[in-house]
Amino acid sequence: MANILIQGATILAMKGAEQEIKDGEIVIQGDRIAAVGPCGSIPANYRADRVIDGSGMVALPGLVNCHTHAAMTLLRSYADDLPLMEWLSQKIWPVEEKLEPEDIYWGTMLCCLEMIKSGTTTFADMYFEMNQAAVAVEKSGLRACLSRGLIGNAPNAGQALAESIAFIKEWNGRAGGRIKVMLGPHAPYTCPPDYLRQVVEAAGANQVGIHIHVAETTDEIEQIKAGYNQTPVGYLHHAGLFELPVLAAHCVHLDEADIEILARYQVGVAHCPESNMKLASGIAPVARLLEAGVNVGLGTDGAASNNNLDLLEEMHSAALLQKVATGNPTVMPAFTALSLATTGGAGVLGLDGEIGLLKAGMRADLILINLQRPHYYPLHNLIANLVYASQSADVDTVIVDGEILMEGRRVLTMDEEKVIRETQQRATRLFGRI
Amino acid sequence: MANILIQGATILAMKGAEQEIKDGEIVIQGDRIAAVGPCGSIPANYRADRVIDGSGMVALPGLVNCHTHAAMTLLRSYADDLPLMEWLSQKIWPVEEKLEPEDIYWGTMLCCLEMIKSGTTTFADMYFEMNQAAVAVEKSGLRACLSRGLIGNAPNAGQALAESIAFIKEWNGRAGGRIKVMLGPHAPYTCPPDYLRQVVEAAGANQVGIHIHVAETTDEIEQIKAGYNQTPVGYLHHAGLFELPVLAAHCVHLDEADIEILARYQVGVAHCPESNMKLASGIAPVARLLEAGVNVGLGTDGAASNNNLDLLEEMHSAALLQKVATGNPTVMPAFTALSLATTGGAGVLGLDGEIGLLKAGMRADLILINLQRPHYYPLHNLIANLVYASQSADVDTVIVDGEILMEGRRVLTMDEEKVIRETQQRATRLFGRI
């Protein structure tokens, strides 16, 4: 692991203020940040193996994608513009039954490739054949929280939980600590109370968190109301879930009591505006959640319902959607949106001591964005530009744990053409055409 | 003007069907398309001066941006996250007063540069110092409908109309027909009935259309109701505006009678989803407008309220926003969204006989998008990919009137660095810092 010095970039450290350091310096020592400051911050005894010229660029913490289904890149643009249940039952599920373990590896590789190219350095995944996903994450150089999806009312529910526990033992903390395992009970409507209690017990015994879909659609609200006379959040609370660290994806349909519970238990919410818009699920009350002190991050959801994994775009959509939904243009200002994508996401994944800020002692997870593009000029306000005008092709350099994963848009940890070719071939096998 | 042959691209001709021509050929003769079809379509007597290899790309009609204020690129990210009236009166208007004619030229150049780089070939502009804007458009190679904004209740209202008429005489049909002039009465709430009647008369006498903001905010609805006991659309109808071709920007707040009028008079609506979201103006009933047979295109609005001029992104936002607003994921499917950005926009600007489709006899306005990107794989559905997964940096080549404006992302009609430098310097003068 090399010592890297980044010189000349404008630095957005994201330390709770909108302060920018012009012509800054970031000192990386091994897998950690050793110093961040204006030109001249290098500690006396530091020797750089590599110097990166960051002039004309902005350095910020790597983006955090708090909810996806990585290998669903294989199903990108396969089925769109359909009602949710028709989309799932007639299109998505039948294909997922045909996926083989190696498909998951290559689909996850494609996800990692797209994420690196769009500035994401950490993501939270829920899918199956997670050993394959873990191998792909290890190879890609990204950081990830991985969870096998557990359908509590499926015939293999017990076996899936047992495999999840084995997966924890094999992979939690691996890849130099870049891989963290969570348990992934799918959703309130697919996990009966008894099963949830088993999951809670296993999570506690293995000291891992829980990743779950919560209150995504009005159908779910009605189903949990009919079955248990509770809201999804109330139902999970009752099952004891929130005694553990929980990553709750979506949280579109909430009442005030739900919001109070999410805040009290410091549940992390993965807000997925584009998936919620595309599937017409609704608009999460993010402004209200933030006001109530809930931890919120952003997620793209899987590529089948988005249809990209572009977190800069997600941040933009999140800000615009809250403004129009509340009728208030001052809601979710640019700095808040950027915070959700960085510090917010880090908190939601329980990694806030490690990533999400650029400061000494943190993991060296950061990106450089090239500002030499007409859509950033004149350079009035860097943060507004990043939130409202950027695109992921502007991301130039990506570093995770002090390793350079992309430089000058060239991905160094995988063969981009091979990943594209492999996934295209696998899709052709799976779908019989393309 | 050269004869250009494009070979090997997948062609989306946008002729009312989702048909793709794989390995297609586009034959350009001078400023027109001579043939579009599968490999082998070249007329016998055709001789190409240039052959463009389109393999791995998709060719589609150039995108049409139906509403912007081009030179407001100078105010990009200068003021954000503010209530509309505070934003306008305390931030935007005071700066606009300081703008000099040459600022308009360079601001419009920056707009044109950004549009070329994001695949827009035609745009409708409303601003001031329009002679400067016209010079920039002529130089850029783009096609544009230009209108000077007319504030009917301002002291210079009469003079502005006289200047508009002079502008028509000087510029309408210039630049090889690429520039079309319209009259630009600003909005119902800034143009009293008498003034509108003068504008209608002048437009009729000079055979030009009208570009106007309509029903953008609830404030406007209330103001026109209080003043005239009408809706904005009813007010304009009463003033005789719709006897002429009208481009109505925004149309966020409409009732059924308004929609019936817009359909009956074939008014063109410029839907601006991102500006309407960012300023929290509301959500235009686009699905209902389309159902009623209204012509709809897309607009970015000015860079001060967007903050980019990226029509691929606007198309994406338009589709997602209608789905979530109606609670119906089948609303505005991908092909409809792409149609709004191409054929729809052409119709809204009254250019449907000239642009918006790839077929023999049309103006040679088209773009090539490079599909060799991880976010397009696997290639299940090209149209869904373009609408839901694309980004403007994927636009490789832009051709207008048979002239290549960009190739391999290099803009040929202007010096990109000079445009950026000039606008940055002018912004520094205007704002005293940056």
Short mmCIF file of N, CA, C and O in Angstrom, two decimals, chain A residues 90-199:
data_model
loop_
_atom_site.label_atom_id
_atom_site.label_comp_id
_atom_site.label_asym_id
_atom_site.label_seq_id
_atom_site.Cartn_x
_atom_site.Cartn_y
_atom_site.Cartn_z
N GLN A 90 -43.93 -11.38 -13.00
CA GLN A 90 -43.88 -11.89 -14.38
C GLN A 90 -42.54 -11.65 -15.04
O GLN A 90 -42.22 -12.28 -16.04
N LYS A 91 -41.78 -10.71 -14.53
CA LYS A 91 -40.51 -10.39 -15.19
C LYS A 91 -39.29 -10.72 -14.32
O LYS A 91 -38.43 -11.49 -14.71
N ILE A 92 -39.22 -10.11 -13.14
CA ILE A 92 -37.98 -10.19 -12.35
C ILE A 92 -37.78 -11.58 -11.73
O ILE A 92 -36.74 -12.22 -11.92
N TRP A 93 -38.78 -12.05 -10.96
CA TRP A 93 -38.60 -13.32 -10.26
C TRP A 93 -38.30 -14.50 -11.19
O TRP A 93 -37.39 -15.30 -10.89
N PRO A 94 -39.03 -14.65 -12.31
CA PRO A 94 -38.71 -15.79 -13.19
C PRO A 94 -37.26 -15.78 -13.69
O PRO A 94 -36.64 -16.84 -13.82
N VAL A 95 -36.72 -14.60 -13.95
CA VAL A 95 -35.32 -14.55 -14.40
C VAL A 95 -34.39 -14.85 -13.23
O VAL A 95 -33.40 -15.57 -13.38
N GLU A 96 -34.71 -14.32 -12.05
CA GLU A 96 -33.82 -14.54 -10.90
C GLU A 96 -33.68 -16.04 -10.60
O GLU A 96 -32.64 -16.50 -10.15
N GLU A 97 -34.75 -16.81 -10.88
CA GLU A 97 -34.66 -18.27 -10.65
C GLU A 97 -33.62 -18.91 -11.54
O GLU A 97 -33.10 -19.99 -11.21
N LYS A 98 -33.34 -18.29 -12.65
CA LYS A 98 -32.39 -18.88 -13.60
C LYS A 98 -30.94 -18.45 -13.34
O LYS A 98 -30.02 -18.93 -13.98
N LEU A 99 -30.76 -17.51 -12.40
CA LEU A 99 -29.40 -17.00 -12.18
C LEU A 99 -28.52 -18.05 -11.52
O LEU A 99 -28.91 -18.66 -10.52
N GLU A 100 -27.35 -18.25 -12.05
CA GLU A 100 -26.38 -19.19 -11.49
C GLU A 100 -25.33 -18.42 -10.68
O GLU A 100 -25.17 -17.21 -10.88
N PRO A 101 -24.63 -19.14 -9.79
CA PRO A 101 -23.67 -18.43 -8.93
C PRO A 101 -22.71 -17.52 -9.70
O PRO A 101 -22.49 -16.37 -9.31
N GLU A 102 -22.20 -17.99 -10.82
CA GLU A 102 -21.25 -17.15 -11.57
C GLU A 102 -21.91 -15.91 -12.16
O GLU A 102 -21.24 -14.90 -12.41
N ASP A 103 -23.21 -16.00 -12.44
CA ASP A 103 -23.93 -14.80 -12.91
C ASP A 103 -23.87 -13.71 -11.84
O ASP A 103 -23.72 -12.52 -12.14
N ILE A 104 -24.02 -14.15 -10.58
CA ILE A 104 -23.99 -13.17 -9.48
C ILE A 104 -22.62 -12.52 -9.41
O ILE A 104 -22.50 -11.30 -9.21
N TYR A 105 -21.57 -13.32 -9.60
CA TYR A 105 -20.22 -12.74 -9.59
C TYR A 105 -20.10 -11.66 -10.66
O TYR A 105 -19.70 -10.52 -10.38
N TRP A 106 -20.48 -11.98 -11.91
CA TRP A 106 -20.28 -11.02 -12.99
C TRP A 106 -21.25 -9.85 -12.90
O TRP A 106 -20.88 -8.71 -13.21
N GLY A 107 -22.47 -10.11 -12.47
CA GLY A 107 -23.41 -9.01 -12.28
C GLY A 107 -22.91 -8.05 -11.21
O GLY A 107 -23.01 -6.81 -11.35
N THR A 108 -22.32 -8.59 -10.13
CA THR A 108 -21.77 -7.74 -9.07
C THR A 108 -20.53 -7.00 -9.57
O THR A 108 -20.31 -5.83 -9.23
N MET A 109 -19.74 -7.67 -10.41
CA MET A 109 -18.58 -6.98 -11.00
C MET A 109 -19.04 -5.78 -11.84
O MET A 109 -18.44 -4.69 -11.77
N LEU A 110 -20.10 -5.98 -12.63
CA LEU A 110 -20.60 -4.87 -13.45
C LEU A 110 -21.08 -3.72 -12.55
O LEU A 110 -20.83 -2.55 -12.83
N CYS A 111 -21.76 -4.09 -11.46
CA CYS A 111 -22.21 -3.09 -10.47
C CYS A 111 -21.01 -2.34 -9.92
O CYS A 111 -21.01 -1.10 -9.84
N CYS A 112 -19.97 -3.06 -9.52
CA CYS A 112 -18.78 -2.41 -8.93
C CYS A 112 -18.12 -1.51 -9.96
O CYS A 112 -17.68 -0.39 -9.63
N LEU A 113 -18.04 -1.96 -11.20
CA LEU A 113 -17.45 -1.15 -12.27
C LEU A 113 -18.22 0.15 -12.43
O LEU A 113 -17.63 1.24 -12.47
N GLU A 114 -19.54 0.04 -12.50
CA GLU A 114 -20.35 1.25 -12.68
C GLU A 114 -20.23 2.18 -11.48
O GLU A 114 -20.17 3.41 -11.63
N MET A 115 -20.17 1.59 -10.29
CA MET A 115 -20.04 2.42 -9.08
C MET A 115 -18.71 3.14 -9.03
O MET A 115 -18.65 4.32 -8.69
N ILE A 116 -17.65 2.42 -9.36
CA ILE A 116 -16.33 3.08 -9.36
C ILE A 116 -16.36 4.25 -10.35
O ILE A 116 -15.92 5.35 -10.03
N LYS A 117 -16.95 4.01 -11.51
CA LYS A 117 -16.95 5.06 -12.55
C LYS A 117 -17.86 6.23 -12.20
O LYS A 117 -17.81 7.27 -12.85
N SER A 118 -18.69 6.06 -11.18
CA SER A 118 -19.57 7.16 -10.80
C SER A 118 -19.30 7.66 -9.38
O SER A 118 -20.11 8.37 -8.81
N GLY A 119 -18.15 7.28 -8.81
CA GLY A 119 -17.70 7.90 -7.57
C GLY A 119 -18.19 7.28 -6.28
O GLY A 119 -17.98 7.84 -5.21
N THR A 120 -18.83 6.12 -6.38
CA THR A 120 -19.24 5.44 -5.15
C THR A 120 -18.09 4.59 -4.64
O THR A 120 -17.47 3.86 -5.40
N THR A 121 -17.82 4.69 -3.33
CA THR A 121 -16.73 3.90 -2.76
C THR A 121 -17.23 2.84 -1.78
O THR A 121 -16.50 1.91 -1.46
N THR A 122 -18.47 3.01 -1.30
CA THR A 122 -19.04 2.03 -0.37
C THR A 122 -20.49 1.77 -0.75
O THR A 122 -21.21 2.72 -1.08
N PHE A 123 -20.91 0.52 -0.70
CA PHE A 123 -22.32 0.25 -0.96
C PHE A 123 -22.85 -0.85 -0.06
O PHE A 123 -22.11 -1.67 0.46
N ALA A 124 -24.18 -0.83 0.13
CA ALA A 124 -24.87 -1.86 0.91
C ALA A 124 -25.70 -2.69 -0.06
O ALA A 124 -26.54 -2.16 -0.78
N ASP A 125 -25.47 -3.97 -0.06
CA ASP A 125 -26.08 -4.88 -1.03
C ASP A 125 -26.96 -5.90 -0.31
O ASP A 125 -26.63 -6.36 0.78
N MET A 126 -28.07 -6.24 -0.94
CA MET A 126 -28.87 -7.36 -0.47
C MET A 126 -29.26 -8.20 -1.68
O MET A 126 -29.95 -7.72 -2.57
N TYR A 127 -28.76 -9.46 -1.71
CA TYR A 127 -29.14 -10.34 -2.82
C TYR A 127 -28.91 -11.78 -2.38
O TYR A 127 -29.02 -12.07 -1.18
N PHE A 128 -28.58 -12.66 -3.30
CA PHE A 128 -28.31 -14.06 -2.92
C PHE A 128 -27.00 -14.51 -3.54
O PHE A 128 -26.37 -13.74 -4.27
N GLU A 129 -26.59 -15.73 -3.28
CA GLU A 129 -25.25 -16.21 -3.70
C GLU A 129 -24.19 -15.18 -3.28
O GLU A 129 -23.35 -14.75 -4.09
N MET A 130 -24.25 -14.79 -2.00
CA MET A 130 -23.43 -13.65 -1.57
C MET A 130 -21.94 -13.96 -1.51
O MET A 130 -21.11 -13.05 -1.52
N ASN A 131 -21.58 -15.26 -1.47
CA ASN A 131 -20.15 -15.56 -1.55
C ASN A 131 -19.56 -15.04 -2.85
O ASN A 131 -18.44 -14.53 -2.88
N GLN A 132 -20.34 -15.19 -3.91
CA GLN A 132 -19.89 -14.69 -5.22
C GLN A 132 -19.78 -13.16 -5.21
O GLN A 132 -18.85 -12.59 -5.76
N ALA A 133 -20.79 -12.53 -4.60
CA ALA A 133 -20.77 -11.07 -4.52
C ALA A 133 -19.54 -10.60 -3.74
O ALA A 133 -18.86 -9.63 -4.12
N ALA A 134 -19.23 -11.33 -2.66
CA ALA A 134 -18.08 -10.95 -1.81
C ALA A 134 -16.77 -11.05 -2.58
O ALA A 134 -15.89 -10.18 -2.45
N VAL A 135 -16.64 -12.10 -3.40
CA VAL A 135 -15.42 -12.25 -4.20
C VAL A 135 -15.29 -11.06 -5.16
O VAL A 135 -14.20 -10.50 -5.34
N ALA A 136 -16.42 -10.67 -5.77
CA ALA A 136 -16.39 -9.53 -6.70
C ALA A 136 -16.00 -8.24 -5.98
O ALA A 136 -15.18 -7.46 -6.47
N VAL A 137 -16.58 -8.02 -4.80
CA VAL A 137 -16.25 -6.81 -4.03
C VAL A 137 -14.77 -6.81 -3.67
O VAL A 137 -14.08 -5.79 -3.83
N GLU A 138 -14.28 -7.95 -3.21
CA GLU A 138 -12.87 -8.03 -2.84
C GLU A 138 -11.98 -7.65 -4.02
O GLU A 138 -11.05 -6.85 -3.89
N LYS A 139 -12.31 -8.19 -5.20
CA LYS A 139 -11.51 -7.93 -6.39
C LYS A 139 -11.61 -6.46 -6.83
O LYS A 139 -10.62 -5.85 -7.25
N SER A 140 -12.81 -5.89 -6.71
CA SER A 140 -13.04 -4.52 -7.21
C SER A 140 -12.31 -3.46 -6.41
O SER A 140 -12.00 -2.39 -6.91
N GLY A 141 -12.06 -3.77 -5.13
CA GLY A 141 -11.43 -2.78 -4.26
C GLY A 141 -12.42 -1.91 -3.51
O GLY A 141 -12.02 -1.08 -2.68
N LEU A 142 -13.71 -2.07 -3.78
CA LEU A 142 -14.72 -1.26 -3.08
C LEU A 142 -14.94 -1.75 -1.65
O LEU A 142 -14.51 -2.84 -1.28
N ARG A 143 -15.64 -0.93 -0.90
CA ARG A 143 -16.06 -1.27 0.46
C ARG A 143 -17.55 -1.62 0.39
O ARG A 143 -18.31 -0.94 -0.33
N ALA A 144 -18.00 -2.66 1.10
CA ALA A 144 -19.41 -3.02 1.00
C ALA A 144 -19.93 -3.67 2.27
O ALA A 144 -19.19 -4.33 3.00
N CYS A 145 -21.24 -3.44 2.51
CA CYS A 145 -21.98 -4.14 3.55
C CYS A 145 -22.88 -5.14 2.83
O CYS A 145 -23.80 -4.74 2.11
N LEU A 146 -22.61 -6.41 3.00
CA LEU A 146 -23.29 -7.43 2.21
C LEU A 146 -24.29 -8.21 3.06
O LEU A 146 -23.99 -8.60 4.19
N SER A 147 -25.46 -8.43 2.50
CA SER A 147 -26.45 -9.23 3.22
C SER A 147 -27.19 -10.13 2.25
O SER A 147 -27.55 -9.71 1.15
N ARG A 148 -27.36 -11.37 2.64
CA ARG A 148 -28.15 -12.29 1.85
C ARG A 148 -29.60 -11.99 2.16
O ARG A 148 -30.00 -11.91 3.33
N GLY A 149 -30.44 -11.82 1.13
CA GLY A 149 -31.86 -11.58 1.35
C GLY A 149 -32.53 -12.82 1.92
O GLY A 149 -32.32 -13.93 1.43
N LEU A 150 -33.30 -12.62 3.00
CA LEU A 150 -33.96 -13.75 3.68
C LEU A 150 -35.48 -13.61 3.55
O LEU A 150 -36.06 -12.66 4.10
N ILE A 151 -36.11 -14.53 2.82
CA ILE A 151 -37.57 -14.51 2.70
C ILE A 151 -38.10 -15.44 3.78
O ILE A 151 -38.05 -16.68 3.64
N GLY A 152 -38.60 -14.83 4.85
CA GLY A 152 -38.98 -15.62 6.03
C GLY A 152 -40.14 -16.57 5.80
O GLY A 152 -40.27 -17.58 6.51
N ASN A 153 -40.98 -16.30 4.83
CA ASN A 153 -42.10 -17.19 4.57
C ASN A 153 -41.85 -18.13 3.38
O ASN A 153 -42.77 -18.73 2.85
N ALA A 154 -40.59 -18.26 2.98
CA ALA A 154 -40.24 -19.20 1.90
C ALA A 154 -39.85 -20.55 2.51
O ALA A 154 -39.44 -20.61 3.67
N PRO A 155 -39.95 -21.64 1.74
CA PRO A 155 -39.62 -22.97 2.27
C PRO A 155 -38.18 -23.07 2.76
O PRO A 155 -37.90 -23.80 3.72
N ASN A 156 -37.28 -22.32 2.15
CA ASN A 156 -35.86 -22.44 2.53
C ASN A 156 -35.44 -21.42 3.58
O ASN A 156 -34.24 -21.14 3.74
N ALA A 157 -36.42 -20.85 4.31
CA ALA A 157 -36.10 -19.74 5.23
C ALA A 157 -35.06 -20.13 6.27
O ALA A 157 -34.12 -19.36 6.55
N GLY A 158 -35.20 -21.31 6.85
CA GLY A 158 -34.27 -21.73 7.89
C GLY A 158 -32.87 -21.93 7.32
O GLY A 158 -31.87 -21.47 7.89
N GLN A 159 -32.84 -22.61 6.18
CA GLN A 159 -31.55 -22.87 5.53
C GLN A 159 -30.85 -21.56 5.15
O GLN A 159 -29.64 -21.41 5.32
N ALA A 160 -31.65 -20.60 4.65
CA ALA A 160 -31.08 -19.31 4.23
C ALA A 160 -30.46 -18.59 5.42
O ALA A 160 -29.38 -17.99 5.30
N LEU A 161 -31.11 -18.68 6.57
CA LEU A 161 -30.55 -18.04 7.77
C LEU A 161 -29.25 -18.74 8.19
O LEU A 161 -28.26 -18.08 8.53
N ALA A 162 -29.27 -20.07 8.11
CA ALA A 162 -28.05 -20.82 8.46
C ALA A 162 -26.91 -20.43 7.52
O ALA A 162 -25.76 -20.23 7.95
N GLU A 163 -27.21 -20.31 6.24
CA GLU A 163 -26.18 -19.92 5.28
C GLU A 163 -25.69 -18.49 5.53
O GLU A 163 -24.51 -18.18 5.34
N SER A 164 -26.61 -17.64 5.96
CA SER A 164 -26.22 -16.27 6.28
C SER A 164 -25.23 -16.24 7.43
O SER A 164 -24.29 -15.43 7.44
N ILE A 165 -25.48 -17.10 8.40
CA ILE A 165 -24.58 -17.14 9.56
C ILE A 165 -23.20 -17.66 9.13
O ILE A 165 -22.16 -17.12 9.54
N ALA A 166 -23.22 -18.66 8.26
CA ALA A 166 -21.94 -19.16 7.72
C ALA A 166 -21.23 -18.06 6.93
O ALA A 166 -20.00 -17.92 7.01
N PHE A 167 -22.02 -17.28 6.20
CA PHE A 167 -21.45 -16.19 5.40
C PHE A 167 -20.80 -15.14 6.30
O PHE A 167 -19.73 -14.60 5.99
N ILE A 168 -21.44 -14.85 7.44
CA ILE A 168 -20.84 -13.92 8.42
C ILE A 168 -19.46 -14.44 8.82
O ILE A 168 -18.46 -13.71 8.79
N LYS A 169 -19.43 -15.72 9.19
CA LYS A 169 -18.18 -16.27 9.71
C LYS A 169 -17.08 -16.26 8.65
O LYS A 169 -15.91 -16.03 8.94
N GLU A 170 -17.49 -16.49 7.41
CA GLU A 170 -16.47 -16.55 6.36
C GLU A 170 -16.00 -15.15 5.91
O GLU A 170 -14.83 -14.95 5.63
N TRP A 171 -16.93 -14.18 5.85
CA TRP A 171 -16.59 -12.94 5.16
C TRP A 171 -16.58 -11.67 6.01
O TRP A 171 -16.04 -10.65 5.59
N ASN A 172 -17.21 -11.69 7.18
CA ASN A 172 -17.28 -10.43 7.94
C ASN A 172 -15.89 -9.95 8.33
O ASN A 172 -15.12 -10.68 8.94
N GLY A 173 -15.56 -8.74 7.93
CA GLY A 173 -14.25 -8.16 8.25
C GLY A 173 -13.17 -8.53 7.26
O GLY A 173 -12.02 -8.06 7.39
N ARG A 174 -13.49 -9.32 6.23
CA ARG A 174 -12.48 -9.72 5.25
C ARG A 174 -12.11 -8.57 4.29
O ARG A 174 -12.70 -7.48 4.36
N ALA A 175 -11.20 -8.85 3.39
CA ALA A 175 -10.71 -7.87 2.41
C ALA A 175 -10.19 -6.64 3.14
O ALA A 175 -10.54 -5.50 2.81
N GLY A 176 -9.34 -6.88 4.14
CA GLY A 176 -8.75 -5.78 4.90
C GLY A 176 -9.77 -4.96 5.64
O GLY A 176 -9.58 -3.76 5.85
N GLY A 177 -10.89 -5.61 5.98
CA GLY A 177 -11.95 -4.89 6.70
C GLY A 177 -12.93 -4.18 5.79
O GLY A 177 -13.87 -3.54 6.25
N ARG A 178 -12.73 -4.30 4.47
CA ARG A 178 -13.64 -3.60 3.55
C ARG A 178 -15.01 -4.26 3.47
O ARG A 178 -15.98 -3.62 3.09
N ILE A 179 -15.09 -5.54 3.82
CA ILE A 179 -16.38 -6.23 3.75
C ILE A 179 -16.95 -6.41 5.15
O ILE A 179 -16.29 -6.88 6.07
N LYS A 180 -18.20 -5.97 5.26
CA LYS A 180 -18.92 -6.08 6.52
C LYS A 180 -20.19 -6.87 6.18
O LYS A 180 -20.81 -6.60 5.14
N VAL A 181 -20.54 -7.81 6.98
CA VAL A 181 -21.73 -8.62 6.67
C VAL A 181 -22.88 -8.20 7.58
O VAL A 181 -22.66 -7.84 8.74
N MET A 182 -24.06 -8.19 7.01
CA MET A 182 -25.28 -7.91 7.79
C MET A 182 -26.27 -9.03 7.52
O MET A 182 -26.13 -9.77 6.54
N LEU A 183 -27.27 -9.15 8.35
CA LEU A 183 -28.36 -10.09 8.03
C LEU A 183 -29.42 -9.32 7.25
O LEU A 183 -29.68 -8.14 7.52
N GLY A 184 -30.07 -10.01 6.29
CA GLY A 184 -30.97 -9.31 5.37
C GLY A 184 -32.40 -9.82 5.32
O GLY A 184 -32.85 -10.24 4.25
N PRO A 185 -33.14 -9.80 6.45
CA PRO A 185 -34.55 -10.18 6.35
C PRO A 185 -35.21 -9.25 5.33
O PRO A 185 -35.10 -8.03 5.46
N HIS A 186 -35.89 -9.81 4.33
CA HIS A 186 -36.26 -9.03 3.16
C HIS A 186 -37.17 -7.85 3.46
O HIS A 186 -36.91 -6.72 3.06
N ALA A 187 -38.28 -8.11 4.19
CA ALA A 187 -39.27 -7.05 4.44
C ALA A 187 -40.29 -7.53 5.46
O ALA A 187 -40.44 -8.74 5.67
N PRO A 188 -41.00 -6.61 6.09
CA PRO A 188 -42.03 -7.02 7.04
C PRO A 188 -43.03 -8.01 6.43
O PRO A 188 -43.42 -8.98 7.09
N TYR A 189 -43.43 -7.79 5.19
CA TYR A 189 -44.49 -8.64 4.61
C TYR A 189 -44.00 -10.00 4.14
O TYR A 189 -44.79 -10.84 3.75
N THR A 190 -42.66 -10.22 4.15
CA THR A 190 -42.16 -11.55 3.79
C THR A 190 -41.52 -12.26 4.99
O THR A 190 -41.04 -13.37 4.86
N CYS A 191 -41.53 -11.60 6.13
CA CYS A 191 -40.90 -12.18 7.32
C CYS A 191 -41.86 -12.17 8.50
O CYS A 191 -42.09 -11.11 9.12
N PRO A 192 -42.40 -13.36 8.87
CA PRO A 192 -43.31 -13.44 10.02
C PRO A 192 -42.56 -13.15 11.33
O PRO A 192 -41.33 -13.23 11.37
N PRO A 193 -43.31 -12.82 12.39
CA PRO A 193 -42.67 -12.42 13.66
C PRO A 193 -41.67 -13.44 14.21
O PRO A 193 -40.59 -13.07 14.66
N ASP A 194 -42.03 -14.72 14.15
CA ASP A 194 -41.12 -15.75 14.68
C ASP A 194 -39.79 -15.74 13.96
O ASP A 194 -38.72 -15.87 14.58
N TYR A 195 -39.87 -15.59 12.65
CA TYR A 195 -38.64 -15.58 11.86
C TYR A 195 -37.79 -14.36 12.19
O TYR A 195 -36.57 -14.45 12.35
N LEU A 196 -38.47 -13.22 12.32
CA LEU A 196 -37.73 -12.00 12.67
C LEU A 196 -37.01 -12.17 14.00
O LEU A 196 -35.88 -11.71 14.17
N ARG A 197 -37.67 -12.85 14.93
CA ARG A 197 -37.04 -13.05 16.24
C ARG A 197 -35.78 -13.92 16.11
O ARG A 197 -34.76 -13.66 16.76
N GLN A 198 -35.84 -14.92 15.22
CA GLN A 198 -34.64 -15.74 14.97
C GLN A 198 -33.52 -14.88 14.37
O GLN A 198 -32.34 -15.06 14.70
N VAL A 199 -33.92 -14.01 13.46
CA VAL A 199 -32.92 -13.14 12.82
C VAL A 199 -32.28 -12.21 13.84
O VAL A 199 -31.05 -12.04 13.88
#
